[in-house]
Tab-separated table of C-alpha atoms and ligand atoms in Angstrom:
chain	number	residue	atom	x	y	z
A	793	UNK	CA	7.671	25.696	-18.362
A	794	UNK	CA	9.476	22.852	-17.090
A	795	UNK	CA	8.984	20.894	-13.208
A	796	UNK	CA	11.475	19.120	-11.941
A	797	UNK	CA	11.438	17.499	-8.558
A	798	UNK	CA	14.013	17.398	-5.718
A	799	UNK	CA	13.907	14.412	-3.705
A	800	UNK	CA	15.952	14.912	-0.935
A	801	UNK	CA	14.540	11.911	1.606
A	802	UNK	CA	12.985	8.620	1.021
A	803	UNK	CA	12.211	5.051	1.631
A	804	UNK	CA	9.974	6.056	4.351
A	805	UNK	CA	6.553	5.503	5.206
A	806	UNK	CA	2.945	6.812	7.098
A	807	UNK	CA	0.525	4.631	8.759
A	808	UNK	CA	-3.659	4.728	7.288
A	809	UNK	CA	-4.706	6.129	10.708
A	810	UNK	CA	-2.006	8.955	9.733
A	811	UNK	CA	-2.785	9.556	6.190
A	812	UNK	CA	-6.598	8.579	6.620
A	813	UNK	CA	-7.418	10.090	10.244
A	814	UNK	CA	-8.698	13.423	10.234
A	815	UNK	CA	-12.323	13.026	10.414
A	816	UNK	CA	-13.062	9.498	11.328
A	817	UNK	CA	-10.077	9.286	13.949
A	818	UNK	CA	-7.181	7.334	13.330
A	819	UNK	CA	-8.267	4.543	15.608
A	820	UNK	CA	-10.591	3.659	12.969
A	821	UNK	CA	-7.598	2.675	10.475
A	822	UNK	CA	-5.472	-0.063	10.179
A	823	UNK	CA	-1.974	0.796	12.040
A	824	UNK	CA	-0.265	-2.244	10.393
A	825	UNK	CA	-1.339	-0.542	6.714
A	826	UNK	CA	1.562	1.588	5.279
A	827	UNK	CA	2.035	3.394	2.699
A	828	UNK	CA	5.240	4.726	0.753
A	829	UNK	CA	6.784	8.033	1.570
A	830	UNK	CA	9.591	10.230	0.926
A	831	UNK	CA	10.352	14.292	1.046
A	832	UNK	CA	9.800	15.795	-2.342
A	833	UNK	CA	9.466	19.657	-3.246
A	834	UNK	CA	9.345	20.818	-6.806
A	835	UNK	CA	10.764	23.678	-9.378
A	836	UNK	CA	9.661	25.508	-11.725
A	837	UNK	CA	12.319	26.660	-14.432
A	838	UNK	CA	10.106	29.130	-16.630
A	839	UNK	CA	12.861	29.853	-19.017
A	840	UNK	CA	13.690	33.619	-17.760
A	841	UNK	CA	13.390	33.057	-14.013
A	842	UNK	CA	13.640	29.922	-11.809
A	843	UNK	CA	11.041	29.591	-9.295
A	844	UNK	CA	10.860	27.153	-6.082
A	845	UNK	CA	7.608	25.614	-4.153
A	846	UNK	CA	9.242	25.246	-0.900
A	847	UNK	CA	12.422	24.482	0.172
A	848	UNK	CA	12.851	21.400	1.896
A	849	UNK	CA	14.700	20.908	5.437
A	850	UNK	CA	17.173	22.916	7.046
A	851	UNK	CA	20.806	21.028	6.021
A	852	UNK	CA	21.996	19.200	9.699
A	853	UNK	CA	18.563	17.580	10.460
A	854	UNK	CA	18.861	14.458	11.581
A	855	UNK	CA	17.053	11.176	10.371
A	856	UNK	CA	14.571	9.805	12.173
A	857	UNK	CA	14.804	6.080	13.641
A	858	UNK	CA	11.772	3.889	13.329
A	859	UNK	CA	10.203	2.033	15.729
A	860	UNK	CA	7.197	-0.399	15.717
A	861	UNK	CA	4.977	2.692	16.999
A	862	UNK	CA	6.437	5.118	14.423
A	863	UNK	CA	3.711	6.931	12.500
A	864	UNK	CA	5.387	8.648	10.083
A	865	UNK	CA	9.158	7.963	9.295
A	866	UNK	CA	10.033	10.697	6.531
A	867	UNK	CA	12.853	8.390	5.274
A	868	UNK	CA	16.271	8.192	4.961
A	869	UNK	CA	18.615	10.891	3.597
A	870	UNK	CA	19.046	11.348	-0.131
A	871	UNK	CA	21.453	14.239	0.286
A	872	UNK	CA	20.456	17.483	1.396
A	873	UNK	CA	18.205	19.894	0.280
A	874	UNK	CA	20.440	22.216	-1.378
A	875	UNK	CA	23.022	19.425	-2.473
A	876	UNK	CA	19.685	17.609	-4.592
A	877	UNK	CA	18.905	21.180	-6.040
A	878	UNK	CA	22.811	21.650	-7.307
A	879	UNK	CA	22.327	18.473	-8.553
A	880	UNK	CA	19.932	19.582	-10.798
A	881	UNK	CA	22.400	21.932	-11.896
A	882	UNK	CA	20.830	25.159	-10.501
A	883	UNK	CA	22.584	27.735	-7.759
A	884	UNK	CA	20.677	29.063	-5.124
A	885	UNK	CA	21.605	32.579	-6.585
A	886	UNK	CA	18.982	31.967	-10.049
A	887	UNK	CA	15.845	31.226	-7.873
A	888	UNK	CA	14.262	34.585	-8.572
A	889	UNK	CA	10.541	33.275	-6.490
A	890	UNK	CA	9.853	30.810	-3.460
A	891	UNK	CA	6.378	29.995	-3.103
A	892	UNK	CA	5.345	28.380	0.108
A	893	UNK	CA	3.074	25.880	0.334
A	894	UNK	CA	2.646	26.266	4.417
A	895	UNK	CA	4.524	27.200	7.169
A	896	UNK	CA	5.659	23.536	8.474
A	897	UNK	CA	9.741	22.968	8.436
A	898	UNK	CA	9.905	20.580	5.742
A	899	UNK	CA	8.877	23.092	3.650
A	900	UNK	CA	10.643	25.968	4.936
A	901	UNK	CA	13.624	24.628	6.065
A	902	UNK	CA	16.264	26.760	3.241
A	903	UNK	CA	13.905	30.006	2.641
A	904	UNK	CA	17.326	31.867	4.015
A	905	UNK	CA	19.659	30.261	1.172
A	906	UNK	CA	18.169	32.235	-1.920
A	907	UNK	CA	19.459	35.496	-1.906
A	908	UNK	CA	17.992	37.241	-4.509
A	909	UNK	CA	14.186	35.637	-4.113
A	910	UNK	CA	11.089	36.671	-2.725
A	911	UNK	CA	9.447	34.711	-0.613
A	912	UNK	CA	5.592	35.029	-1.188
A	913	UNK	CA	3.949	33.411	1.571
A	914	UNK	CA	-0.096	33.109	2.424
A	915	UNK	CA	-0.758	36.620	4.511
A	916	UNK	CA	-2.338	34.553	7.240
A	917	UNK	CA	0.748	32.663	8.456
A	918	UNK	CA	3.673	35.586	7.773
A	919	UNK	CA	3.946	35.990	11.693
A	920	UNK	CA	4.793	32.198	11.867
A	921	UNK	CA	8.440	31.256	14.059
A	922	UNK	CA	9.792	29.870	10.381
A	923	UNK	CA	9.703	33.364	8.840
A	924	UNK	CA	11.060	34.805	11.565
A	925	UNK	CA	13.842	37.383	10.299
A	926	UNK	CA	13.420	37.318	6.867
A	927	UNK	CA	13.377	40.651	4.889
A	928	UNK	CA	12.082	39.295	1.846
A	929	UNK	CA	8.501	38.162	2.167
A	930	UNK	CA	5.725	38.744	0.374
A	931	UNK	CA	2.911	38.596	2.179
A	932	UNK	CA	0.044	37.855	-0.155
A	933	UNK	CA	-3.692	38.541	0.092
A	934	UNK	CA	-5.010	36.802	-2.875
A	935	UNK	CA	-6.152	40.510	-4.730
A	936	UNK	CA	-6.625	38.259	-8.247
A	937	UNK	CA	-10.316	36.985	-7.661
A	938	UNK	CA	-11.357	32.965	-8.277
A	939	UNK	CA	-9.065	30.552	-10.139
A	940	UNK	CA	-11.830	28.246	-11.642
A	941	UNK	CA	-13.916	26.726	-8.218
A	942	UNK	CA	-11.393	28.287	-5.633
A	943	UNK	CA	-12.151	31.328	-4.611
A	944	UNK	CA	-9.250	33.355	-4.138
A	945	UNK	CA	-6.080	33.655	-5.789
A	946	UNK	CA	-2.826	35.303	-6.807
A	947	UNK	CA	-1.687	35.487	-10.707
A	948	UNK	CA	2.541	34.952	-9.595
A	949	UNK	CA	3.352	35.104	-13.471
A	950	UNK	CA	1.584	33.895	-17.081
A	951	UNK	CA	0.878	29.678	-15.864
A	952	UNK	CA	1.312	29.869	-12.329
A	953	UNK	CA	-0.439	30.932	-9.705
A	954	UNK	CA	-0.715	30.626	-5.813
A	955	UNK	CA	-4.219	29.772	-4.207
A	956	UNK	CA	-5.532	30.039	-0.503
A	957	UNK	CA	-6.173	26.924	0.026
A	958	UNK	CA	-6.268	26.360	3.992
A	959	UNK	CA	-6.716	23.527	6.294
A	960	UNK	CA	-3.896	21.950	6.989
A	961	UNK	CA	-2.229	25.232	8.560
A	962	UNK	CA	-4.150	28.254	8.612
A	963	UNK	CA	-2.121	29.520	5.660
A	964	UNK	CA	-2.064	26.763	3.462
A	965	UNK	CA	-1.961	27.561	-0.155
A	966	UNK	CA	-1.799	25.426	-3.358
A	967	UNK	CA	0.416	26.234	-6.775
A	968	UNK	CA	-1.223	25.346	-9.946
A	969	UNK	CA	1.010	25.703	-12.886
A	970	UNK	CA	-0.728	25.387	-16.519
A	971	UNK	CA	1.661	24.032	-19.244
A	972	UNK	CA	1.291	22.027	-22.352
A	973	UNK	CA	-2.657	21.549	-21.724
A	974	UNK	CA	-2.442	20.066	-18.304
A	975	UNK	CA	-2.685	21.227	-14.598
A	976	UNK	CA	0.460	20.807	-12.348
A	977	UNK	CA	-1.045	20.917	-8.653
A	978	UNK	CA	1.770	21.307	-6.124
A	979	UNK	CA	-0.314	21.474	-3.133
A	980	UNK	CA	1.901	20.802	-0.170
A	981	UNK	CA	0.424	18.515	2.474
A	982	UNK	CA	-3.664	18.798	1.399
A	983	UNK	CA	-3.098	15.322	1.145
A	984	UNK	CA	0.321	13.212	2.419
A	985	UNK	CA	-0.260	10.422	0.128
A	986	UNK	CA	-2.364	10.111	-3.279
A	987	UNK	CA	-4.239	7.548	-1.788
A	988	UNK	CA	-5.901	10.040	0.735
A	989	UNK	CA	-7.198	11.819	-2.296
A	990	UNK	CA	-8.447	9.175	-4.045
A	991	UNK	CA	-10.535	7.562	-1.134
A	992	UNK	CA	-11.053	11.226	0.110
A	993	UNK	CA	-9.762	11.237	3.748
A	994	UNK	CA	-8.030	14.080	5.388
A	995	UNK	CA	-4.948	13.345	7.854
A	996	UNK	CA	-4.517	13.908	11.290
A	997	UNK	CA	-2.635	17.011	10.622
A	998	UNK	CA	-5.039	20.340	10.391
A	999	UNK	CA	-4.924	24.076	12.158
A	1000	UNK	CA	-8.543	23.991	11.049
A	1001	UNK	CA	-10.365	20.511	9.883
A	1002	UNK	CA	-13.473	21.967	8.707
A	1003	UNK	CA	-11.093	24.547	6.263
A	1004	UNK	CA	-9.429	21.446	5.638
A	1005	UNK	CA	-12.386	19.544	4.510
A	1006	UNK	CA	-13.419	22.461	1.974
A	1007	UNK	CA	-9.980	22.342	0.358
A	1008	UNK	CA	-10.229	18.850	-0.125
A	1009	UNK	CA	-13.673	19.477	-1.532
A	1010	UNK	CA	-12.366	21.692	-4.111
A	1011	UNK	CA	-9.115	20.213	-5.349
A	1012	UNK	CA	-11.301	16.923	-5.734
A	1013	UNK	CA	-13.765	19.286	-7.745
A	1014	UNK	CA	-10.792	19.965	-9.727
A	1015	UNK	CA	-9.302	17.388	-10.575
A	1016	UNK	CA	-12.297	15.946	-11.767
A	1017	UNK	CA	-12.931	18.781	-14.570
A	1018	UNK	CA	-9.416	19.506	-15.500
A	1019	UNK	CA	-6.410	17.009	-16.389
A	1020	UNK	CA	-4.180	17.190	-13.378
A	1021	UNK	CA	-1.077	16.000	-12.586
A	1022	UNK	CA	-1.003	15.787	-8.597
A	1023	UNK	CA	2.376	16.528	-7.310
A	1024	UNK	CA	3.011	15.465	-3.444
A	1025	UNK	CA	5.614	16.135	-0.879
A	1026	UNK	CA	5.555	12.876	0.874
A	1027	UNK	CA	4.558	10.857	-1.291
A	1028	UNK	CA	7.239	8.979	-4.174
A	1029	UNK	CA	3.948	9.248	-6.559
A	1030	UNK	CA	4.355	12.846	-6.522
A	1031	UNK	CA	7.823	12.398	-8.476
A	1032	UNK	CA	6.349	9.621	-10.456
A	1033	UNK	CA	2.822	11.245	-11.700
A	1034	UNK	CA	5.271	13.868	-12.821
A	1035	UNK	CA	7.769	11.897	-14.714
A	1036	UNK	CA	4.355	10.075	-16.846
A	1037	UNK	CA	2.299	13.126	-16.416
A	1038	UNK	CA	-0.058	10.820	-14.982
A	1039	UNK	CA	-3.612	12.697	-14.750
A	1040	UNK	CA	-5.917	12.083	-11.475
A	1041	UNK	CA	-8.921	10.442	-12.657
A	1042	UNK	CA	-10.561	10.114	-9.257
A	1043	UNK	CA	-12.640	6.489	-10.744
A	1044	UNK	CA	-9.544	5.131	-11.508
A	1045	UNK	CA	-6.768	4.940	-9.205
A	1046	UNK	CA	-3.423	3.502	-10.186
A	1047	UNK	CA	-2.997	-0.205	-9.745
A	1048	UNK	CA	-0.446	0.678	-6.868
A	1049	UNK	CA	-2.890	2.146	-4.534
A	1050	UNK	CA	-4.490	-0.282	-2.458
A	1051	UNK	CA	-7.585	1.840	-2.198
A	1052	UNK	CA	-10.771	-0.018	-0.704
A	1053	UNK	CA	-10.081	-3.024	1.687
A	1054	UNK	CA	-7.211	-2.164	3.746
A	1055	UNK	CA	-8.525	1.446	4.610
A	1056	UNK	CA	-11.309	0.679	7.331
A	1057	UNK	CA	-10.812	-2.047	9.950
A	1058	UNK	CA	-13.606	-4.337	8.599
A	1059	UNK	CA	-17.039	-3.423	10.972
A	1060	UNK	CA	-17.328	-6.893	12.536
A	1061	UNK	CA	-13.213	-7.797	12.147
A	1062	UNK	CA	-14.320	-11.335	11.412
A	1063	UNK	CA	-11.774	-13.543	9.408
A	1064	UNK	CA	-12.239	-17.039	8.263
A	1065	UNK	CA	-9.825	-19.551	7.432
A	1066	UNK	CA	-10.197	-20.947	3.979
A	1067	UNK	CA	-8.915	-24.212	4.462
A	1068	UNK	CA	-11.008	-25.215	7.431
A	1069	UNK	CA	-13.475	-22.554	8.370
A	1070	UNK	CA	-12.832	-21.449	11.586
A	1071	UNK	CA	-14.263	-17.744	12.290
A	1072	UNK	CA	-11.368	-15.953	14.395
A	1073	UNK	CA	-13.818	-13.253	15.628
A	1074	UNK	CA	-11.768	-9.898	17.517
A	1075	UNK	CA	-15.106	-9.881	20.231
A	1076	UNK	CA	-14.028	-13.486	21.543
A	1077	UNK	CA	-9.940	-12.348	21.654
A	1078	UNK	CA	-9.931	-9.449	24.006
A	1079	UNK	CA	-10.730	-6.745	20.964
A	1080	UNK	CA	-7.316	-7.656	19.132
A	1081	UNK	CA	-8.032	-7.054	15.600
A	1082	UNK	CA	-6.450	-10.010	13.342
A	1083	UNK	CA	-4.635	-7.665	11.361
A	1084	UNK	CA	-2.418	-6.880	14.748
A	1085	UNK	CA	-2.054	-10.760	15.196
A	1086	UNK	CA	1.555	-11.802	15.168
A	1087	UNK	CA	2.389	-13.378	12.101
A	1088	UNK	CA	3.449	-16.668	13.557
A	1089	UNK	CA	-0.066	-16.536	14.861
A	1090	UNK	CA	-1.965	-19.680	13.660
A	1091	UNK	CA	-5.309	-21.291	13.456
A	1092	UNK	CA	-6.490	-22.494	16.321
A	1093	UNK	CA	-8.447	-25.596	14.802
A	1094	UNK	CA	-6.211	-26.194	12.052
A	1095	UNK	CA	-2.636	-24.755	12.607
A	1096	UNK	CA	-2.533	-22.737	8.903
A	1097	UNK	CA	-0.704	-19.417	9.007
A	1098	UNK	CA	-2.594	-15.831	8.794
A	1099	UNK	CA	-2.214	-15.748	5.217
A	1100	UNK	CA	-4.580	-18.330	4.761
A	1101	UNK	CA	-7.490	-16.236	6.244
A	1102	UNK	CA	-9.872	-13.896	4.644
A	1103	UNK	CA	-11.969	-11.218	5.585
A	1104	UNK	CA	-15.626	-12.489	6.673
B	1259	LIG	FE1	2.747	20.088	6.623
């Protein structure tokens, strides 16, 4: 069984209080603090059959401009979704299965380019507008019992298989697809960036946060007791865990991630300047955290630039 991924967007990027904000609220988390994103949905070529988890964007949709403000910029155009699957040298007429992670467009966007697939989709979100007029879904109700800690799950063929897995929309589900002695998780939007999983924060973005919380739960749980390879949507780590087969180890993150200082805005906000000690302290400057200081912003005692501070 071979993955491959389709990148059809990138370059862009989400914001902590994005990525990080779903229980804490976002105005706990650094705006300033990005992190890398891009649009990335995977295939499965099983030999005999050629199966999809989700299909991008519709063709036509236009790129997003960035602002200051932005919160999440997808990125900019690779090519479309369908041109970056031809590119790969398949036609849409050999995808025999779609499985959808969740109902959200950039996931959905080419279900009606695949004429001879069926669409299995999570039972509790086939009445959603992006299924609207399709004659080929498979509504599934997860009939297959537990697949190791989750509860409920459907066996889609020998190595893959489809898991309720809600939270982020009510009919969230996750693919895990077992080859060569590892785990491929293709799991949507559980998390938008590997760092969220890693420091275990939900996003902003949930039909149901406490559903959202157990999922999060359990694909932690699993990654911890099987070797994984966690494969994201909007994250460019997705494409490159897969390329090393890079396994989650949830006590190690990858050097890139800067997981730890820059998630929280520090509790007092207090930085000091190294070279000559002056506390710039948010409480005495009208609540503006130094992080949203401009960056020609200097030291009031001694004139050095922000870089020169460090957190109290
Ligand atoms: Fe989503």
């Amino acid at each position: 069984m071979i993955i491959k991924a389709i990148t059809f967007r990138d370059n862009g990027f989400l914001t902590a209080p994005f990525v990080f904000g779903g229980e804490e609220g976002p105005e706990k988390f650094v705006p300033t603090v990005k992190y890398r994103s891009c649009l990335t949905n995977y295939l499965i070529d099983a030999g005999d059959e050629v199966i999809l988890v989700d299909t991008g964007l519709p063709a036509g949709t236009p790129e997003e401009a960035p602002d200051e403000n932005t919160q999440v910029y997808t990125g900019q155009d690779v090519c479309s979704y369908m041109d970056a699957l031809a590119a790969l040298g398949y036609k849409p007429e050999q995808v025999t299965k779609i499985l959808v992670t969740h109902r959200h467009i950039d996931h959905t966007g080419e279900l009606r380019s695949f004429p001879n697939a069926q669409i299995f989709v999570n039972e509790d979100e086939t009445d959603a507008e992006e299924f609207k007029g399709l004659n080929n879904i498979v509504p599934v109700a997860f009939t297959d019992g537990p697949y190791y800690n989750f509860p409920e799950s459907q066996k889609i063929r020998d190595g893959v298989y489809y898991i309720r897995a809600k939270g982020h929309t009510r009919g969230t589900s996750v693919v895990v697809v077992e080859s060569d002695g590892l785990f491929y998780m293709l799991h949507g939007d559980v998390t938008y960036t590997d760092e969220a999983l890693y420091v275990n924060r939900l996003s902003v973005v949930y039909d149901d946060v406490v559903a959202a919380r157990e999922t999060l739960d359990r694909v932690r749980e699993f990654v911890q007791n099987h070797p994984t390879v966690y494969l994201s949507t909007h994250t460019p780590l997705g494409r490159e865990n897969l390329e090393k087969k890079r396994i989650v180890d949830l006590n190690n993150p990858p050097e890139t991630l800067p997981v730890g200082d820059v998630v929280f805005k520090t509790a007092t906000g207090k930085y000091v300047c190294s070279v000559c000690g002056y506390v710039y302290d948010p409480a005495e400057h009208d609540g503006t955290p130094f992080e949203e200081l401009p960056d020609d912003w200097r030291c009031p005692r001694c004139r050095q630039s922000k870089d020169k501070f460090n957190k109290a």
